[in-house]
Short mmCIF file of C-alpha atoms and ligand atoms in Angstrom, two decimals:
data_model
loop_
_atom_site.label_atom_id
_atom_site.label_comp_id
_atom_site.label_asym_id
_atom_site.label_seq_id
_atom_site.Cartn_x
_atom_site.Cartn_y
_atom_site.Cartn_z
CA MET A 25 -4.50 18.07 -27.61
CA LYS A 26 -3.33 19.17 -24.17
CA GLN A 27 -0.85 16.65 -22.79
CA PHE A 28 -0.52 17.36 -19.07
CA ILE A 29 -2.58 18.78 -16.24
CA ASP A 30 -1.98 22.51 -15.67
CA ILE A 31 0.13 23.32 -12.62
CA VAL A 32 -1.88 25.19 -9.97
CA SER A 33 -1.43 28.95 -9.58
CA ILE A 34 -0.16 30.40 -6.30
CA ASP A 35 -3.75 31.36 -5.39
CA GLN A 36 -5.04 27.84 -6.13
CA LEU A 37 -2.18 26.36 -4.12
CA LYS A 38 -3.36 28.28 -1.05
CA GLU A 39 -6.61 26.32 -1.15
CA ILE A 40 -4.87 22.92 -1.10
CA ASN A 41 -4.76 21.21 2.31
CA GLN A 42 -1.45 21.85 4.06
CA SER A 43 -0.66 18.14 4.48
CA LEU A 44 -0.95 17.58 0.70
CA LYS A 45 1.57 20.30 -0.12
CA SER A 46 4.43 18.09 0.94
CA ILE A 47 4.63 16.02 -2.25
CA VAL A 48 7.11 13.42 -0.94
CA GLU A 49 6.42 11.48 2.26
CA TYR A 50 7.90 8.38 3.80
CA ARG A 51 5.29 5.71 4.47
CA LYS A 52 5.54 2.05 5.37
CA SER A 53 5.70 0.92 1.76
CA GLY A 54 8.29 3.54 0.86
CA LEU A 55 8.70 7.12 -0.29
CA SER A 56 5.39 8.24 -1.67
CA LEU A 57 5.26 10.81 -4.50
CA ASN A 58 2.00 12.77 -4.79
CA HIS A 59 2.25 15.91 -6.89
CA ILE A 60 -1.18 15.33 -8.45
CA VAL A 61 -4.15 15.61 -6.09
CA GLY A 62 -7.88 15.20 -6.64
CA CYS A 63 -10.04 12.27 -7.69
CA PRO A 64 -13.58 11.88 -9.07
CA LEU A 65 -14.08 8.24 -8.04
CA ASP A 66 -15.80 9.04 -4.70
CA CYS A 67 -15.04 5.80 -2.78
CA SER A 68 -16.80 6.65 0.49
CA TYR A 69 -13.97 5.33 2.70
CA CYS A 70 -11.19 7.18 0.81
CA VAL A 71 -8.22 8.43 2.85
CA ARG A 72 -8.65 11.83 1.18
CA HIS A 73 -11.19 12.53 3.93
CA LEU A 74 -8.19 12.74 6.24
CA PHE A 75 -6.67 15.59 4.20
CA GLY A 76 -9.94 17.51 3.74
CA ASN A 77 -9.55 16.83 0.02
CA PHE A 78 -12.55 14.58 -0.69
CA GLU A 79 -14.51 17.34 -2.43
CA GLN A 80 -11.73 18.03 -4.92
CA ARG A 81 -12.77 15.85 -7.82
CA VAL A 82 -10.68 17.39 -10.59
CA PRO A 83 -7.02 16.29 -10.41
CA LYS A 84 -4.58 19.19 -10.17
CA ALA A 85 -0.79 19.26 -10.50
CA LEU A 86 1.23 20.90 -7.73
CA CYS A 87 4.42 20.96 -9.82
CA SER A 88 5.90 19.45 -12.98
CA ASP A 89 6.83 15.75 -13.16
CA GLU A 90 10.49 16.68 -13.56
CA MET A 91 10.44 18.78 -10.41
CA ALA A 92 8.57 16.02 -8.53
CA VAL A 93 11.13 13.38 -9.52
CA ARG A 94 13.96 15.71 -8.45
CA SER A 95 12.26 16.19 -5.05
CA LEU A 96 11.95 12.45 -4.67
CA ILE A 97 15.51 11.47 -5.48
CA ASN A 98 16.90 14.40 -3.48
CA HIS A 99 14.81 13.50 -0.42
CA ILE A 100 16.97 13.19 2.67
CA TYR A 101 16.05 9.50 3.10
CA PHE A 102 16.04 8.38 -0.54
CA GLN A 103 18.50 5.55 -1.22
CA LYS A 104 19.27 4.51 -4.79
CA ASP A 105 18.14 0.92 -5.56
CA ILE A 106 16.90 0.49 -1.95
CA THR A 107 14.04 2.84 -1.04
CA PRO A 108 10.70 1.57 -2.34
CA ILE A 109 8.73 4.24 -4.23
CA GLN A 110 4.96 4.64 -4.42
CA LEU A 111 3.32 6.86 -7.01
CA PHE A 112 0.00 8.75 -6.61
CA ASN A 113 -1.31 6.60 -3.75
CA ARG A 114 -2.56 9.35 -1.47
CA ALA A 115 -4.90 11.72 -3.25
CA THR A 116 -5.67 10.46 -6.75
CA ASP A 117 -5.74 7.30 -8.86
CA PRO A 118 -2.69 6.90 -11.12
CA MET A 119 -4.72 5.51 -14.04
CA LEU A 120 -7.37 8.24 -14.35
CA PRO A 121 -7.35 9.49 -17.97
CA LYS A 122 -5.53 12.76 -17.28
CA VAL A 123 -3.36 11.44 -14.45
CA LYS A 124 -1.98 8.46 -16.31
CA LYS A 125 0.04 10.64 -18.70
CA HIS A 126 1.93 11.78 -15.63
CA THR A 127 2.15 8.24 -14.28
CA HIS A 128 3.82 6.97 -17.45
CA ASN A 129 6.01 10.06 -17.63
CA VAL A 130 7.25 9.73 -14.03
CA LEU A 131 7.88 5.99 -14.44
CA HIS A 132 9.96 6.64 -17.54
CA LEU A 133 11.86 9.50 -15.86
CA LEU A 134 12.76 7.20 -12.95
CA ASP A 135 13.65 4.35 -15.27
CA ASN A 136 15.87 6.58 -17.41
CA LEU A 137 17.90 7.38 -14.28
CA GLY A 138 18.83 3.69 -14.15
CA LEU A 139 17.22 3.23 -10.72
CA LYS A 140 16.50 -0.34 -9.64
CA ASN A 141 14.15 0.57 -6.80
CA ASN A 142 10.78 -1.09 -6.30
CA VAL A 143 8.03 1.16 -7.68
CA ILE A 144 4.43 0.56 -6.68
CA LEU A 145 1.25 1.69 -8.39
CA ILE A 146 -2.17 1.09 -6.86
CA THR A 147 -5.22 1.57 -9.06
CA ARG A 148 -8.85 0.54 -9.40
CA TRP A 149 -9.33 2.28 -12.76
CA LYS A 150 -9.08 1.22 -16.41
CA VAL A 151 -5.82 -0.14 -17.76
CA THR A 152 -5.52 -0.49 -21.53
CA GLU A 153 -3.29 -2.60 -23.76
CA ASP A 154 -1.33 0.56 -24.60
CA ASP A 155 -0.72 1.18 -20.86
CA CYS A 156 0.67 -2.35 -20.56
CA LYS A 157 2.94 -1.71 -23.53
CA ARG A 158 4.32 1.41 -21.85
CA PHE A 159 4.84 -0.46 -18.56
CA ASN A 160 6.71 -3.17 -20.45
CA GLU A 161 9.13 -0.59 -21.89
CA LEU A 162 10.59 -0.02 -18.41
CA LYS A 163 13.96 -1.68 -18.09
CA ASN A 164 15.40 -0.78 -14.68
CA ILE A 165 12.81 -0.11 -12.00
CA LYS A 166 10.98 -3.08 -10.44
CA LEU A 167 7.36 -2.16 -11.14
CA THR A 168 4.48 -3.79 -9.29
CA ILE A 169 0.90 -2.81 -10.09
CA PHE A 170 -1.74 -3.45 -7.44
CA ILE A 171 -5.32 -3.67 -8.65
CA THR A 172 -7.65 -2.68 -5.84
CA TYR A 173 -10.72 -4.88 -5.96
CA SER A 174 -13.37 -4.79 -3.24
CA GLY A 175 -16.37 -6.54 -4.79
CA ILE A 176 -18.60 -4.18 -2.74
CA GLU A 177 -21.86 -3.72 -4.63
CA ASP A 178 -23.48 -1.00 -2.51
CA GLU A 179 -23.02 2.04 -4.77
CA LYS A 180 -23.26 4.47 -1.86
CA ILE A 181 -20.15 2.89 -0.35
CA GLU A 182 -18.40 1.96 -3.57
CA PRO A 183 -19.60 3.97 -6.58
CA VAL A 184 -17.00 2.40 -8.91
CA ASN A 185 -18.09 -0.92 -10.35
CA SER A 186 -15.59 -3.64 -9.35
CA LYS A 187 -15.74 -5.02 -12.90
CA ILE A 188 -13.51 -2.14 -14.00
CA ALA A 189 -10.86 -3.41 -11.60
CA SER A 190 -11.24 -7.07 -12.60
CA ASP A 191 -10.97 -6.17 -16.31
CA SER A 192 -7.80 -4.18 -15.59
CA LEU A 193 -6.35 -7.09 -13.64
CA ILE A 194 -6.96 -9.49 -16.53
CA MET A 195 -5.52 -7.01 -19.04
CA LEU A 196 -2.39 -6.40 -16.97
CA PHE A 197 -1.72 -10.05 -16.23
CA LYS A 198 -2.16 -11.12 -19.85
CA ASN A 199 0.38 -8.54 -21.04
CA SER A 200 2.87 -8.70 -18.18
CA VAL A 201 6.52 -8.94 -19.28
CA ASN A 202 8.55 -6.38 -17.31
CA TYR A 203 6.15 -5.74 -14.43
CA LYS A 204 4.16 -7.79 -11.92
CA VAL A 205 0.48 -7.67 -11.03
CA ILE A 206 -1.07 -8.12 -7.59
CA LEU A 207 -4.74 -8.51 -6.79
CA TYR A 208 -5.25 -6.14 -3.86
CA TRP A 209 -8.41 -7.34 -2.18
CA ARG A 210 -9.51 -4.49 0.04
CA PRO A 211 -11.15 -3.13 2.04
CA ILE A 212 -12.55 -6.38 3.43
CA ILE A 213 -15.52 -5.50 5.63
CA PRO A 214 -17.22 -8.42 7.40
CA GLY A 215 -20.74 -8.98 6.15
CA LEU A 216 -20.28 -6.63 3.23
CA ASN A 217 -17.83 -8.38 0.94
CA ASP A 218 -16.68 -11.61 2.60
CA THR A 219 -19.59 -13.96 1.84
CA ASP A 220 -18.89 -17.33 0.21
CA GLU A 221 -20.07 -15.84 -3.06
CA ASP A 222 -17.55 -13.00 -2.69
CA LEU A 223 -14.78 -15.46 -1.90
CA LEU A 224 -15.60 -17.49 -5.01
CA LYS A 225 -15.34 -14.34 -7.14
CA ILE A 226 -11.93 -13.65 -5.63
CA LYS A 227 -10.87 -17.22 -6.30
CA ASN A 228 -11.75 -16.82 -9.98
CA LEU A 229 -9.65 -13.66 -10.16
CA THR A 230 -6.57 -15.11 -8.49
CA MET A 231 -5.55 -16.88 -11.71
CA HIS A 232 -5.00 -13.42 -13.24
CA ALA A 233 -2.50 -12.23 -10.66
CA HIS A 234 1.05 -13.10 -9.58
CA ALA A 235 -0.05 -12.79 -5.93
CA VAL A 236 -2.95 -11.65 -3.76
CA VAL A 237 -2.70 -9.20 -0.85
CA PHE A 238 -5.76 -8.93 1.37
CA SER A 239 -6.43 -6.14 3.79
CA GLY A 240 -9.01 -4.40 5.97
CA LEU A 241 -10.42 -0.90 6.26
CA PHE A 242 -8.94 2.34 7.56
CA TYR A 243 -11.82 3.64 9.64
CA ARG A 244 -10.79 6.99 11.06
CA ASP A 245 -12.86 9.76 12.65
CA GLU A 246 -13.00 11.81 9.43
CA ILE A 247 -14.40 8.82 7.51
CA SER A 248 -16.91 7.95 10.21
CA ASP A 249 -18.05 11.62 10.26
CA TYR A 250 -18.62 11.50 6.49
CA TYR A 251 -20.75 8.37 6.93
CA LYS A 252 -22.83 10.05 9.63
CA ARG A 253 -23.32 13.23 7.60
CA ASN A 254 -24.46 11.25 4.57
CA ASN A 255 -26.66 8.73 6.41
CA LEU A 256 -24.48 5.84 5.30
CA PRO A 257 -24.43 2.66 7.40
CA GLU A 258 -21.52 2.95 9.83
CA LEU A 259 -19.02 0.22 9.06
CA TYR A 260 -17.66 -0.20 12.60
CA GLN A 261 -18.73 1.06 16.02
CA LYS A 262 -15.33 2.53 16.78
CA THR A 263 -12.70 4.27 14.70
CA MET A 264 -9.09 3.08 14.88
CA ARG A 265 -5.59 4.32 14.03
CA ARG A 266 -4.67 1.06 12.29
CA LYS A 267 -6.49 -0.91 9.59
CA ILE A 268 -9.33 -3.10 10.86
CA LEU A 269 -9.61 -6.74 9.86
CA PRO A 270 -11.23 -8.88 12.58
CA GLU A 271 -9.75 -12.27 13.41
CA TYR A 272 -12.92 -14.20 12.46
CA SER A 273 -12.90 -12.58 9.03
CA GLU A 274 -9.25 -13.45 8.44
CA LYS A 275 -9.84 -17.03 9.60
CA LYS A 276 -12.83 -17.45 7.31
CA ILE A 277 -10.83 -16.18 4.31
CA LEU A 278 -7.81 -18.37 4.99
CA ASN A 279 -9.91 -21.48 5.65
CA PHE A 280 -11.81 -20.93 2.43
CA PHE A 281 -8.69 -20.63 0.32
CA ARG A 282 -7.01 -23.56 2.07
CA SER A 283 -9.95 -25.80 1.15
CA HIS A 284 -10.14 -24.42 -2.43
CA ASN A 285 -6.44 -24.60 -3.09
CA SER A 286 -6.58 -25.75 -6.72
CA ASP A 287 -5.10 -22.40 -7.68
CA SER A 288 -1.54 -21.75 -6.62
CA THR A 289 -1.56 -17.94 -6.45
CA PRO A 290 -0.31 -17.18 -2.92
CA PHE A 291 -1.99 -14.85 -0.44
CA PHE A 292 -0.13 -12.30 1.69
CA ARG A 293 -1.11 -10.13 4.63
CA LYS A 294 1.44 -7.44 3.82
CA THR A 295 1.93 -5.51 0.59
CA SER A 296 5.73 -5.66 0.85
CA CYS A 297 5.54 -9.46 1.22
CA GLY A 298 3.51 -9.70 -1.99
CA ILE A 299 5.92 -7.39 -3.83
CA SER A 300 8.98 -9.24 -2.57
CA PHE A 301 7.50 -12.60 -3.58
CA VAL A 302 6.62 -11.56 -7.14
CA HIS A 303 10.13 -10.21 -7.69
CA LYS A 304 11.78 -13.19 -5.96
CA LYS A 305 13.41 -11.09 -3.23
CA ALA A 306 13.35 -11.16 0.58
CA ASP A 307 10.81 -8.87 2.26
CA TYR A 308 12.26 -5.37 2.47
CA ASN A 309 10.17 -4.60 5.56
CA GLY A 310 11.73 -7.48 7.51
CA HIS A 311 8.38 -9.03 8.46
CA PHE A 312 10.17 -12.36 8.80
CA GLY A 313 10.99 -11.30 12.35
CA ILE A 314 7.27 -11.33 13.13
CA ASN A 315 7.21 -14.97 12.24
CA GLU A 316 3.48 -15.64 12.64
CA ILE A 317 2.89 -13.45 9.56
CA CYS A 318 4.69 -16.05 7.47
CA ASP A 319 2.38 -19.03 8.10
CA ILE A 320 0.63 -18.54 4.75
CA CYS A 321 3.74 -17.81 2.69
CA PRO A 322 5.13 -20.25 0.06
CA LYS A 323 8.10 -22.30 1.35
CA MET A 324 10.50 -20.95 -1.28
CA GLN A 325 9.72 -17.40 -0.23
CA VAL A 326 10.10 -18.19 3.47
CA LEU A 327 13.54 -19.57 2.67
CA ARG A 328 14.47 -16.42 0.75
CA CYS A 329 13.49 -14.21 3.69
CA GLN A 330 15.14 -16.49 6.23
CA GLN A 331 18.46 -16.42 4.35
CA LYS A 332 18.51 -12.63 4.08
CA TRP A 333 17.19 -11.80 7.55
CA ARG A 334 19.88 -10.54 9.95
CA LYS A 335 19.63 -8.94 13.34
CA PRO A 336 21.41 -5.59 12.84
CA ASP A 337 24.58 -4.72 14.64
CA ASN A 338 23.91 -3.09 18.01
CA ASP A 339 26.40 -0.22 17.76
CA THR A 340 25.38 0.72 14.22
CA ILE A 341 21.71 0.98 15.26
CA LEU A 342 22.57 2.82 18.44
CA ASN A 343 24.57 5.46 16.54
CA MET A 344 22.01 5.85 13.77
CA CYS A 345 19.13 6.26 16.24
CA LYS A 346 21.15 8.85 18.16
CA ASP A 347 21.92 10.77 14.94
CA LEU A 348 18.25 10.66 13.95
CA GLY A 349 17.22 12.15 17.30
CA ALA A 350 15.95 9.16 19.33
CA THR A 351 15.06 10.14 22.89
CA SER A 352 16.27 6.85 24.42
CA PRO A 353 18.61 4.04 23.31
CA PRO A 354 16.90 1.50 21.00
CA ILE A 355 16.08 -2.02 22.13
CA ILE A 356 16.90 -4.67 19.54
CA THR A 357 14.83 -7.84 19.94
CA ASP A 358 14.62 -10.93 17.73
CA LYS A 359 11.56 -9.37 16.10
CA ALA A 360 12.15 -5.65 15.83
CA ILE A 361 14.14 -2.57 16.76
CA ILE A 362 12.08 -0.68 19.34
CA VAL A 363 12.71 3.06 19.25
CA GLN A 364 11.50 6.15 21.05
CA GLY A 365 11.14 9.68 19.71
CA LEU A 366 11.55 8.85 16.01
CA ASP A 367 8.72 9.81 13.67
CA GLU A 368 7.33 7.54 10.91
CA GLN A 369 9.74 8.84 8.26
CA LYS A 370 12.77 8.02 10.41
CA ARG A 371 11.43 4.63 11.47
CA TYR A 372 10.72 3.57 7.89
CA PHE A 373 14.10 4.85 6.75
CA LEU A 374 15.73 2.57 9.35
CA GLN A 375 13.39 -0.31 8.47
CA HIS A 376 14.21 -0.21 4.75
CA THR A 377 17.91 0.31 5.39
CA PHE A 378 18.20 -2.80 7.60
CA GLU A 379 15.24 -4.80 6.22
CA TYR A 380 14.28 -5.27 9.85
CA GLN A 381 11.07 -4.16 11.57
CA VAL A 382 11.28 -0.87 13.48
CA HIS A 383 8.53 -0.20 16.03
CA ASP A 384 7.68 2.84 18.11
CA ILE A 385 7.75 2.03 21.82
CA ASP A 386 4.51 3.99 22.28
CA LYS A 387 2.60 2.07 19.57
CA PRO A 388 3.10 -1.58 20.51
CA HIS A 389 2.42 -4.48 18.15
CA PHE A 390 0.58 -7.56 19.44
CA TYR A 391 1.07 -11.24 18.79
CA LYS A 392 -0.80 -12.52 15.72
CA ARG A 393 -2.59 -9.26 15.07
CA HIS A 394 -0.21 -8.42 12.24
CA GLY A 395 -0.09 -4.69 12.94
CA ARG A 396 -3.86 -4.32 12.74
CA ALA A 397 -6.38 -2.56 14.99
CA GLU A 398 -7.64 -4.52 18.02
CA THR A 399 -11.24 -4.57 16.71
CA GLY A 400 -12.33 -8.21 16.45
CA TRP A 401 -9.25 -9.71 18.14
CA ILE A 402 -9.52 -11.32 21.56
CA THR A 403 -7.62 -9.79 24.43
CA SER A 404 -5.91 -13.07 25.34
CA ASP A 405 -3.89 -12.70 22.14
CA GLU A 406 -2.19 -9.62 23.53
CA LYS A 407 1.06 -11.23 24.57
S1 SF4 B 502 8.48 -15.26 4.60
FE1 SF4 B 502 7.30 -13.90 5.90
S2 SF4 B 502 8.34 -11.96 5.67
FE2 SF4 B 502 8.97 -13.19 3.94
S3 SF4 B 502 7.54 -12.65 2.30
FE3 SF4 B 502 6.77 -14.47 3.37
S4 SF4 B 502 5.34 -13.63 4.84
FE4 SF4 B 502 6.65 -11.98 4.22
#
């Protein structure tokens, strides 16, 4: 039986979207490794629309796992035991039958290097007992598996039945020894999957997770265009650069879980907060500086972040920003380092190095909005 996906030929490679050819990219949650692209699951709001890759349903390999791991650990911003790593989170699902052989292989390759970095998998597909066994064999890396669960029942929007995700969550949690499991409730779309009935379903699932992260929808032009072309109901009137989760929806969710607090599984707004909590570490993205994010966090975890959180030394930041090519000197506030002229990769490299938020001066963050789009937030909050 064939073990791995064939590597694409030079001719096939020409057809792959340019932005997918760079297999390692720095994103907010860390360096993201994506040498397998293509997915048959057809979630209508998938980010693959952004790379013109939505029609590619058969996963293809752009290089071998060994070469991919070498590219990752030789990346200019990779730091041993520090840089968080994400696997197959851009253009495929890591647990698809053919892809998961690569997922297990890459995890074991990283683990065999003795790396202690956080490694994040996000899936909505089937996880078996044998998968859990293989995850439990990992000794060094800190593995966190996010199960994406939306609860959306409209098959045109969400063709994959959410029961697959809930079964995987239960399977993973039951067998967890050397890895952690997070219920990733997303995308929350008001009116579509935030009714009381939906919230009760989520509540019943929380007992099968070490933490819950809840999040909104990326609604970009390419996704909105797909909805228009396919006569799907448009999910928002306007597209946005950041994820959308309106204030009233967040309030409703938090109020519900405050009044049904018999379960102690904590909720987080940020993936890195959930990851840091389940591994008993301070948040590596330094969200503690944006203190209003922490109002739903368990006291023990707040203490952990508080103890570790340090405003970085002025001269060190100044020199690093200059070396990275900043176009003006950084401003270091009690919340974040504000920089100009540094792209995402450089900002996240700084953020993970200092565990302190790094913001672009041209993309301001607003009080209480938690880095989300302005849709559904009142203007008076913009302080
Ligand atoms: S204390 Fe704040 S920064 Fe730390 S994990 Fe909790 S929410 Fe995140």
